[in-house]
PDB file of C-alpha atoms in Angstrom:
ATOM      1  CA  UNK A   1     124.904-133.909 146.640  1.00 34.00           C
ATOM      2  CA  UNK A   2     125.253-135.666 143.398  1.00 39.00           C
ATOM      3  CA  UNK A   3     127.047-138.934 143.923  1.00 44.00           C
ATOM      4  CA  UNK A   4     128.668-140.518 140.460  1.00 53.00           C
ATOM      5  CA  UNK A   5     127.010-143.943 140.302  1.00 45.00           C
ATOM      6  CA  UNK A   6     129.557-145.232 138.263  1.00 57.00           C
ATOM      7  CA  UNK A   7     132.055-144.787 141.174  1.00 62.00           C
ATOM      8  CA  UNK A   8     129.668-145.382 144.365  1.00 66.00           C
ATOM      9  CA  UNK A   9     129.516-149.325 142.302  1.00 66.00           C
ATOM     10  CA  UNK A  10     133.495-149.195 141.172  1.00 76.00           C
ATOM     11  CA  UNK A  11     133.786-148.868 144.856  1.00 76.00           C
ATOM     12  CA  UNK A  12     131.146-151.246 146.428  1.00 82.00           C
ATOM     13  CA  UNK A  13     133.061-153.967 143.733  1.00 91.00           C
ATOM     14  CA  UNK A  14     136.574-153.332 145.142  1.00 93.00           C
ATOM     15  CA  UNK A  15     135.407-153.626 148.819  1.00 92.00           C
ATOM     16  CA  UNK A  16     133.646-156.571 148.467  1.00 94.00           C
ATOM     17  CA  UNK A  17     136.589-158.049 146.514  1.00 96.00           C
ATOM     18  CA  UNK A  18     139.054-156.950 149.243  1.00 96.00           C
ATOM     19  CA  UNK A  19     136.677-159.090 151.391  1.00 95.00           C
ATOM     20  CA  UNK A  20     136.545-162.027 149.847  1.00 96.00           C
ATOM     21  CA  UNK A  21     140.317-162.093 149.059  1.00 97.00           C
ATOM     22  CA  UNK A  22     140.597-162.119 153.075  1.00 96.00           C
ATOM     23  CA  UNK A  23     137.756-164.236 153.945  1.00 95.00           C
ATOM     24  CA  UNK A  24     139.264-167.280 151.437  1.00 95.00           C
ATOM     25  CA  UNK A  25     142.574-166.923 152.925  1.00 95.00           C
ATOM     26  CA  UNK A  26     141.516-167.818 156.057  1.00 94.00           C
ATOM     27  CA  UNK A  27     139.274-170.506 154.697  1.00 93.00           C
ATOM     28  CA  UNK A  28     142.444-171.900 153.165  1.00 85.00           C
ATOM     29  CA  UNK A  29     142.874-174.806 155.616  1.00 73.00           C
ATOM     30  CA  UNK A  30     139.325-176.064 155.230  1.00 71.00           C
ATOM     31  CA  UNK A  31     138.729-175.690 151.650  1.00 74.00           C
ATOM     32  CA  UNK A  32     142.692-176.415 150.649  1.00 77.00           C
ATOM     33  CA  UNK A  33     142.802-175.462 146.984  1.00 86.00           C
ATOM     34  CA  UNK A  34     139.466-173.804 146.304  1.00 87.00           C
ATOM     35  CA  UNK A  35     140.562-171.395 148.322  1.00 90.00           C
ATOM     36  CA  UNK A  36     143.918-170.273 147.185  1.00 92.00           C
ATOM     37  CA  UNK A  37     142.179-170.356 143.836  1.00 95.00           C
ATOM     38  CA  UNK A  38     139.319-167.782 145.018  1.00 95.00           C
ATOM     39  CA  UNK A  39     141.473-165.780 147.053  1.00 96.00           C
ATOM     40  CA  UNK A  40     143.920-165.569 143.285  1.00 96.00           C
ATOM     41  CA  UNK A  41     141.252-164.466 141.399  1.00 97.00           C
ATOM     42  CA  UNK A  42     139.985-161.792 144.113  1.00 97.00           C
ATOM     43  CA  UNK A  43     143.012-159.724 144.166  1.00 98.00           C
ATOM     44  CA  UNK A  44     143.389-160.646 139.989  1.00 97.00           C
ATOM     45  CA  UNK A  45     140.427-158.872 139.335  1.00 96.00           C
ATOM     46  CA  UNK A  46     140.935-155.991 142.080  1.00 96.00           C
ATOM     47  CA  UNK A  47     144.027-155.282 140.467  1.00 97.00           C
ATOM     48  CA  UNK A  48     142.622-154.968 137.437  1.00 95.00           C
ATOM     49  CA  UNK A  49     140.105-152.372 138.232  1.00 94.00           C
ATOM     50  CA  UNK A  50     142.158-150.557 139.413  1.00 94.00           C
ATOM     51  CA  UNK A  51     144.427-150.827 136.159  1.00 94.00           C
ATOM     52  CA  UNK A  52     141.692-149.865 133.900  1.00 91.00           C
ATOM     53  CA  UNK A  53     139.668-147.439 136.141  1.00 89.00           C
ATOM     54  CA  UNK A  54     141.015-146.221 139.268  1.00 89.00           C
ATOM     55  CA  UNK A  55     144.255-144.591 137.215  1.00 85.00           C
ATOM     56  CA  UNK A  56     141.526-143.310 134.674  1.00 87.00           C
ATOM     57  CA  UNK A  57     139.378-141.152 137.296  1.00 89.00           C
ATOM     58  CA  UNK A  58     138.683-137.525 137.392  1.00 90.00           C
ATOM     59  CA  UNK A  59     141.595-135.834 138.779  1.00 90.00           C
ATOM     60  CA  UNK A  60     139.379-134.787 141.584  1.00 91.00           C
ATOM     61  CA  UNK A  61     138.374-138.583 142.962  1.00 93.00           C
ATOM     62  CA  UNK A  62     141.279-138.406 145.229  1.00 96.00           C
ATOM     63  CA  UNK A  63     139.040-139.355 148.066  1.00 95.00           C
ATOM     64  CA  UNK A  64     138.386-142.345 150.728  1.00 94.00           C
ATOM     65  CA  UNK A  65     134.937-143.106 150.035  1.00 91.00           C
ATOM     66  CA  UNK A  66     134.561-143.323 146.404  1.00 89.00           C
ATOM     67  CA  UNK A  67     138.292-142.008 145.091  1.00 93.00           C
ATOM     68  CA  UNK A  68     141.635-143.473 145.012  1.00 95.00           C
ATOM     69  CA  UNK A  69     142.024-143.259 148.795  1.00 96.00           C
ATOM     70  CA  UNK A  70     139.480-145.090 149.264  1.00 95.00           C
ATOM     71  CA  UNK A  71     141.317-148.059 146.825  1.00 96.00           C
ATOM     72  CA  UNK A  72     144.189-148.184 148.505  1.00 97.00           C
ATOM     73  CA  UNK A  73     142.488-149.284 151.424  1.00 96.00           C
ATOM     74  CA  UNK A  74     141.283-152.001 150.036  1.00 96.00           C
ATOM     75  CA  UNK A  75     144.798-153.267 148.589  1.00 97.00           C
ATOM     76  CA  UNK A  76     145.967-152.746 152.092  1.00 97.00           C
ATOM     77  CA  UNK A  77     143.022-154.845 153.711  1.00 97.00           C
ATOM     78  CA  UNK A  78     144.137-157.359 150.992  1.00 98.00           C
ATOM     79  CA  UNK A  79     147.727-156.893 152.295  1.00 97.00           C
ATOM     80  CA  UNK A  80     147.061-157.438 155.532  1.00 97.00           C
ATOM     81  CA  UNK A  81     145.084-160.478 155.462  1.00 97.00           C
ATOM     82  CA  UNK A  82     146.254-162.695 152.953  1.00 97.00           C
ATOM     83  CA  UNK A  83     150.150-161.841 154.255  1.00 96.00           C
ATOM     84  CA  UNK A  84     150.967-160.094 150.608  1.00 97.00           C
ATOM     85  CA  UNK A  85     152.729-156.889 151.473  1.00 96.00           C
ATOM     86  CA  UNK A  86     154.132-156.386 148.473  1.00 96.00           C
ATOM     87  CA  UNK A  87     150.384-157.163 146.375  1.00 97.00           C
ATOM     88  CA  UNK A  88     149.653-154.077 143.791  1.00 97.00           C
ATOM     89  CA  UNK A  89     153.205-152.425 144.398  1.00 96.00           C
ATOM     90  CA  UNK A  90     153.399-151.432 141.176  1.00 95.00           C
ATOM     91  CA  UNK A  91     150.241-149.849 140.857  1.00 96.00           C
ATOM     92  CA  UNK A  92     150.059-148.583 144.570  1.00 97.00           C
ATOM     93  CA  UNK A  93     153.497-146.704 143.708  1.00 96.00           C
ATOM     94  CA  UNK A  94     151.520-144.678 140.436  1.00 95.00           C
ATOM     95  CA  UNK A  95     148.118-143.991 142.619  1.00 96.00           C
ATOM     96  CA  UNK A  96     150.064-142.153 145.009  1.00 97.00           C
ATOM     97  CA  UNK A  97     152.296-140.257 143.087  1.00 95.00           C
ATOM     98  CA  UNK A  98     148.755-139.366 141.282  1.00 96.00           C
ATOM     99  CA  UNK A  99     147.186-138.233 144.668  1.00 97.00           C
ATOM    100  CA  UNK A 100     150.060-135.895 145.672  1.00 97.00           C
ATOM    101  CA  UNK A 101     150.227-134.397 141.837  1.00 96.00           C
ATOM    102  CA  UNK A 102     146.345-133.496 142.162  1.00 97.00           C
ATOM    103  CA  UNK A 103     147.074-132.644 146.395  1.00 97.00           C
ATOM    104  CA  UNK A 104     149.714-129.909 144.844  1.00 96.00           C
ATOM    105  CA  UNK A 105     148.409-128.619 142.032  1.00 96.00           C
ATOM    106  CA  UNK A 106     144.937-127.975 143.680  1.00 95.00           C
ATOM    107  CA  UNK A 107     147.064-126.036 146.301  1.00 96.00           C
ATOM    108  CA  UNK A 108     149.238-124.103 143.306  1.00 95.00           C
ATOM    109  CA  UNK A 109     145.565-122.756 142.286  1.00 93.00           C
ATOM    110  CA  UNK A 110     143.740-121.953 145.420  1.00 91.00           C
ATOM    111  CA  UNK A 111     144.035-118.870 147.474  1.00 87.00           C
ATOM    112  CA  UNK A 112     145.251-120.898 150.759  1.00 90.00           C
ATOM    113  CA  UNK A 113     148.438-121.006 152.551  1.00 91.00           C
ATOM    114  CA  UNK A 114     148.013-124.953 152.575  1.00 96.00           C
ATOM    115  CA  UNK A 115     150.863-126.695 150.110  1.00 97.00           C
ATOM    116  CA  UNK A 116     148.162-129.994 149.744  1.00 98.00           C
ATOM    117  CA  UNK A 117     144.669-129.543 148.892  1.00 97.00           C
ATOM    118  CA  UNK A 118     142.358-131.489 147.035  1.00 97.00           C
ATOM    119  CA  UNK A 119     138.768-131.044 146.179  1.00 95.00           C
ATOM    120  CA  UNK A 120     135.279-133.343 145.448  1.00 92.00           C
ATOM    121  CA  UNK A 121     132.310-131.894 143.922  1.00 89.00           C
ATOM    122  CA  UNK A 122     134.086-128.712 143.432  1.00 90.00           C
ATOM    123  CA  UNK A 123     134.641-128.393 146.996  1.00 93.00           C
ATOM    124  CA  UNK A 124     137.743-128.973 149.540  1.00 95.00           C
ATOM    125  CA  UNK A 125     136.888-130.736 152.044  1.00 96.00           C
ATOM    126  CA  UNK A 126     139.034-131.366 155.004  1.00 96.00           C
ATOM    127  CA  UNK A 127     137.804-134.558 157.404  1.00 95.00           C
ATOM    128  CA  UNK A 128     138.569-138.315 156.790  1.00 95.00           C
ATOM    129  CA  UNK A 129     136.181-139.318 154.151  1.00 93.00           C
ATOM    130  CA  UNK A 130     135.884-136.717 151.565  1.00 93.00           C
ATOM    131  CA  UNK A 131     138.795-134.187 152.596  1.00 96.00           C
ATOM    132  CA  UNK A 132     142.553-133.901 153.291  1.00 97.00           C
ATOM    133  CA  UNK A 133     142.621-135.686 156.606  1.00 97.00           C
ATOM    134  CA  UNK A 134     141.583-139.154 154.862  1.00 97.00           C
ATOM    135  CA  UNK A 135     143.606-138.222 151.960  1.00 98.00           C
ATOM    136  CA  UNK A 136     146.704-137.725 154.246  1.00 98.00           C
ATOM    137  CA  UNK A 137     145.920-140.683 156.341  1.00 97.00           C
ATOM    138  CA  UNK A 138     146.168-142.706 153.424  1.00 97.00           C
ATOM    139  CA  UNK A 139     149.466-141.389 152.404  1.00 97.00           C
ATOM    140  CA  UNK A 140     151.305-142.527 155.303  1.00 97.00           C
ATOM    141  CA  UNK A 141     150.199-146.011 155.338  1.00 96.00           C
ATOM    142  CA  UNK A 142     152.979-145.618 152.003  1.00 96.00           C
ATOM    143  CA  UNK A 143     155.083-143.582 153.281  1.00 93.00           C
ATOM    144  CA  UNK A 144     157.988-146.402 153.096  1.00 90.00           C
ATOM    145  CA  UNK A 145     157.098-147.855 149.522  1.00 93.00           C
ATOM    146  CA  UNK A 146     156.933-144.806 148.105  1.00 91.00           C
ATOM    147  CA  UNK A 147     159.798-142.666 147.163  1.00 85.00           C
ATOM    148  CA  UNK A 148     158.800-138.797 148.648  1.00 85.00           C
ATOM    149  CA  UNK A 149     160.888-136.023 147.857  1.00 87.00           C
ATOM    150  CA  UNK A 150     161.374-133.933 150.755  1.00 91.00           C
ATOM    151  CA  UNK A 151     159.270-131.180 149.512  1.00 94.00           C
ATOM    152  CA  UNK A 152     156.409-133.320 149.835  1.00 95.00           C
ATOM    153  CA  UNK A 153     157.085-134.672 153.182  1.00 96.00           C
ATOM    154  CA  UNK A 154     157.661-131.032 154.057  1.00 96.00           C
ATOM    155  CA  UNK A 155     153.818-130.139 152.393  1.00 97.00           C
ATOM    156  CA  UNK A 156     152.289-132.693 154.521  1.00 97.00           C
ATOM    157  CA  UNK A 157     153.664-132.085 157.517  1.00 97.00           C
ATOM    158  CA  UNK A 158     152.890-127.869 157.323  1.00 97.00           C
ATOM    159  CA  UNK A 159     149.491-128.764 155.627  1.00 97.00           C
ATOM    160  CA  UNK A 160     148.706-131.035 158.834  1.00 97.00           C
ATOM    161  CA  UNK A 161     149.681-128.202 161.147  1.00 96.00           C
ATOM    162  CA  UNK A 162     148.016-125.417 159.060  1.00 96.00           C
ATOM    163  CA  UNK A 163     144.697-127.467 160.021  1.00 96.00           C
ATOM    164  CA  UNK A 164     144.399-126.794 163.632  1.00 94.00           C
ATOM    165  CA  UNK A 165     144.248-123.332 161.889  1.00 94.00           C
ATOM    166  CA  UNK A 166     140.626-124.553 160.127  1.00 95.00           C
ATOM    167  CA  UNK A 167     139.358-125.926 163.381  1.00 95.00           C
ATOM    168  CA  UNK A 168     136.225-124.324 165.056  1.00 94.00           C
ATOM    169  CA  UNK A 169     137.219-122.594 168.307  1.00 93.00           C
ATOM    170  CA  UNK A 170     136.356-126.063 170.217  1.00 93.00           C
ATOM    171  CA  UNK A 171     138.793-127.640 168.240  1.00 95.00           C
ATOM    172  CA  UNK A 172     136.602-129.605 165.989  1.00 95.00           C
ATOM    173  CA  UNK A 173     137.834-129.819 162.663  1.00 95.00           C
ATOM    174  CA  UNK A 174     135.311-127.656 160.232  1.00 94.00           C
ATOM    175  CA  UNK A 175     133.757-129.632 157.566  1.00 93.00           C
ATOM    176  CA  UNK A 176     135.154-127.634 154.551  1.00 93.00           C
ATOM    177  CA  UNK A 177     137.033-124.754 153.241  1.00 92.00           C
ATOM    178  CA  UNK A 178     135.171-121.454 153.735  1.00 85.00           C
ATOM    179  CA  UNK A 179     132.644-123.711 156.265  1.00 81.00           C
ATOM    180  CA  UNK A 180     131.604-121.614 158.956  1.00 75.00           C
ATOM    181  CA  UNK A 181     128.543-123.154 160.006  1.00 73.00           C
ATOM    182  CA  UNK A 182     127.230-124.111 163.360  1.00 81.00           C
ATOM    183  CA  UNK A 183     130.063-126.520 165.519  1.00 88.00           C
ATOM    184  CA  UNK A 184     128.038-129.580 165.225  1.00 82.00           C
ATOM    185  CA  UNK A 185     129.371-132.635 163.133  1.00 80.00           C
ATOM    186  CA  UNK A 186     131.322-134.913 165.529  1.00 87.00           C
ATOM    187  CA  UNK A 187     131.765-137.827 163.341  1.00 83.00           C
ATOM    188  CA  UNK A 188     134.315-139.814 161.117  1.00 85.00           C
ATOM    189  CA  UNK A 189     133.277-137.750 157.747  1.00 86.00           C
ATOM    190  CA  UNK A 190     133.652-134.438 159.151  1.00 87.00           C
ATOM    191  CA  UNK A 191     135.087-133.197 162.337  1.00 91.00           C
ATOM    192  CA  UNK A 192     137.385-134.500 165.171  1.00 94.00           C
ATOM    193  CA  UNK A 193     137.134-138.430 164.926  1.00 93.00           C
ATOM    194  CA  UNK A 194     138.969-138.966 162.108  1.00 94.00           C
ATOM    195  CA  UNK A 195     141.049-135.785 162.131  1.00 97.00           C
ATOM    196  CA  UNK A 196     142.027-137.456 165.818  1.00 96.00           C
ATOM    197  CA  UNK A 197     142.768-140.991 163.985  1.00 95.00           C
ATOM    198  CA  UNK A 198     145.316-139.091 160.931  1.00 97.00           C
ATOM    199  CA  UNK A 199     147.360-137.060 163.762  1.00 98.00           C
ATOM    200  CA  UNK A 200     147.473-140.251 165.593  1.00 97.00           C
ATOM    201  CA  UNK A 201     149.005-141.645 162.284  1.00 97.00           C
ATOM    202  CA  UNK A 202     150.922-138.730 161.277  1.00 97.00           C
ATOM    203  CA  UNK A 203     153.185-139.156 164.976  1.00 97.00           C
ATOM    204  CA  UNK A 204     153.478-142.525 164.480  1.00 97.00           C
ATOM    205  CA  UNK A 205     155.221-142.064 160.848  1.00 96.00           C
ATOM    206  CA  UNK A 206     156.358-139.068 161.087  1.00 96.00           C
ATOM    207  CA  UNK A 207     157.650-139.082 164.978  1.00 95.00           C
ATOM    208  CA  UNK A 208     156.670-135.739 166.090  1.00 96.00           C
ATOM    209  CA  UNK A 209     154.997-135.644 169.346  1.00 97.00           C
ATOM    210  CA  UNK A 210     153.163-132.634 169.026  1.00 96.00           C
ATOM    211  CA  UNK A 211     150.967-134.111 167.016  1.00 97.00           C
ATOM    212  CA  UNK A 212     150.011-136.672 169.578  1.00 97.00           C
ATOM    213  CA  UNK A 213     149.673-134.059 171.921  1.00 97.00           C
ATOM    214  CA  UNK A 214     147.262-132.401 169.439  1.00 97.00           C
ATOM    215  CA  UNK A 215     145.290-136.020 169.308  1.00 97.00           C
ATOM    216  CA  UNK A 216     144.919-135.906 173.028  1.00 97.00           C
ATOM    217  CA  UNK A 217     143.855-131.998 173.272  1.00 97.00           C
ATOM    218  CA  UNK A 218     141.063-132.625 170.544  1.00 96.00           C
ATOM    219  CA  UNK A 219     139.498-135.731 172.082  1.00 95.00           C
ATOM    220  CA  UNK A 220     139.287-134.129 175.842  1.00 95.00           C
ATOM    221  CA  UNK A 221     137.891-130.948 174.482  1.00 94.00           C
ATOM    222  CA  UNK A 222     135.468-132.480 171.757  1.00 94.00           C
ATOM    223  CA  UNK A 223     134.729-135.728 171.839  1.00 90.00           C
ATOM    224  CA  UNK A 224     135.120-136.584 175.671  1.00 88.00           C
ATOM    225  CA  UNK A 225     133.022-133.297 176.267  1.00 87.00           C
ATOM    226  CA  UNK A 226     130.155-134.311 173.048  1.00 85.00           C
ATOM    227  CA  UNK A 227     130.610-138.113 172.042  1.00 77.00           C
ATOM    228  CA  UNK A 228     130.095-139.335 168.780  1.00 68.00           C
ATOM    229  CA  UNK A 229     127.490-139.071 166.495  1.00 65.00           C
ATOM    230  CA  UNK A 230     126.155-142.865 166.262  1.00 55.00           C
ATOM    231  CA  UNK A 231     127.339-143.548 162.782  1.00 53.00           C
ATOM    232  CA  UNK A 232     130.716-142.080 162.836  1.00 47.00           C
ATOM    233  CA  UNK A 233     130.976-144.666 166.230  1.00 49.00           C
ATOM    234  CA  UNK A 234     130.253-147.430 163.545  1.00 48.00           C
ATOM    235  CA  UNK A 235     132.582-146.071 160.938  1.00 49.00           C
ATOM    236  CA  UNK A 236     135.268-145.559 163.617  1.00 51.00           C
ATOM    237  CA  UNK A 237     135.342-148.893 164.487  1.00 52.00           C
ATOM    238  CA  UNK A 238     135.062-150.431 161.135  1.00 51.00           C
ATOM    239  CA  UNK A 239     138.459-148.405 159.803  1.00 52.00           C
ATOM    240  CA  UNK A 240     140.412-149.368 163.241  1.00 53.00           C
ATOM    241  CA  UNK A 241     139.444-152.710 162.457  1.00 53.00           C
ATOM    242  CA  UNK A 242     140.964-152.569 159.009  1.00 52.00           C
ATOM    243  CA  UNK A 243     144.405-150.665 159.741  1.00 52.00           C
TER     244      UNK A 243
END
């Protein structure tokens, strides 16, 4: 697959921003000033970025790893460590009204029953890092600052049941739309780890239990059964650090 370098360095930037922004602020009360000052111009420049180039992307860079999902993680790492919930409102409030536009109209123009669907690489792709679970994970983390209209919270709600519907008969999420391949990626890009972390998520904001109960049903039958690929073990661990 063609990666856009462009966006694989946009992205590596922003991260490493994010971590410096947290790593000063907890340096503040050794290095004082210094600190404050390198933690300022951190999230300056991260906000900036995404000013000039996140809001500028493709239409179809909705995603976690190299899209606008995967920006708004960073501003909530930033959030959460240097005790700024309100840093990048503004521009937080415009990135996901962007994300659900692109989640709809995608949807509008496929031949799916699904109300949210967005594509990379002219493909839809449904786990955490380059599909609609990520996607939707990252929508509830904003569900709050963000004014929804009920429609929407209505599309994500039937487009996070109409998944189990695009799970393999183990219950291991399928890698993509039209994906029938072999039931074998259990990891954090594709398949039941991070499908398992959204409905997790989605009861927590959205307080419907069946979609804990869905959470428990897919890790006894796949992941309890199979484990974890080793790399979607490290990625696991790395996003429940960060949320």
């Amino acid at each position: 697959m063609c990666i856009n370098l462009h966006s694989s360095l946009l992205q590596v930037r922003v991260g490493a921003l994010a971590l410096s922004a947290a790593i000063y602020y907890s340096l503040q009360t050794v290095c004082g000033e210094t600190s404050l000052m390198r933690v300022s111009q951190a999230k300056n420049e991260l906000l900036e970025i995404g000013r000039r180039y996140v809001t500028t992307l493709p239409e179809e860079e909705c995603e976690v790893l190299y899209g606008r999902a995967g920006y708004l993680h960073a501003i909530l790492l930033v959030r959460n460590e240097t005790n700024d919930q309100g840093f990048g409102k503004i521009l937080v409030q415009s990135i996901v009204q962007n994300i659900i536009k692109e989640g709809e109209q995608n949807a509008n123009e496929s031949n799916t029953d699904l109300p949210l669907l967005w594509t990379w690489h002219n493909k839809a792709y449904l786990g955490s890092i380059h599909g609609i679970v990520g996607i939707l994970f990252t929508l509830l983390y904003f569900k709050e600052e963000v004014p929804l209209a009920k429609e929407t919270i209505d599309n994500i709600k039937t487009t996070t049941t109409q998944l189990d519907q695009l799970c393999f008969a183990s219950g291991n999420l399928k890698s993509s739309l039209g994906s029938d391949r072999t039931d074998r990626l259990v990891h954090l890009c594709h398949g039941a780890p991070g499908h398992i972390l959204y409905l997790v998520k989605a009861y927590e904001v959205l307080e419907d239990l069946q979609y804990l109960e869905r959470a428990e049903e897919i890790a006894t039958n796949v992941i309890c059964r199979r484990g974890l690929l080793k790399k979607g073990m490290v990625y696991l661990l790395v996003l429940l650090e960060s949320t």
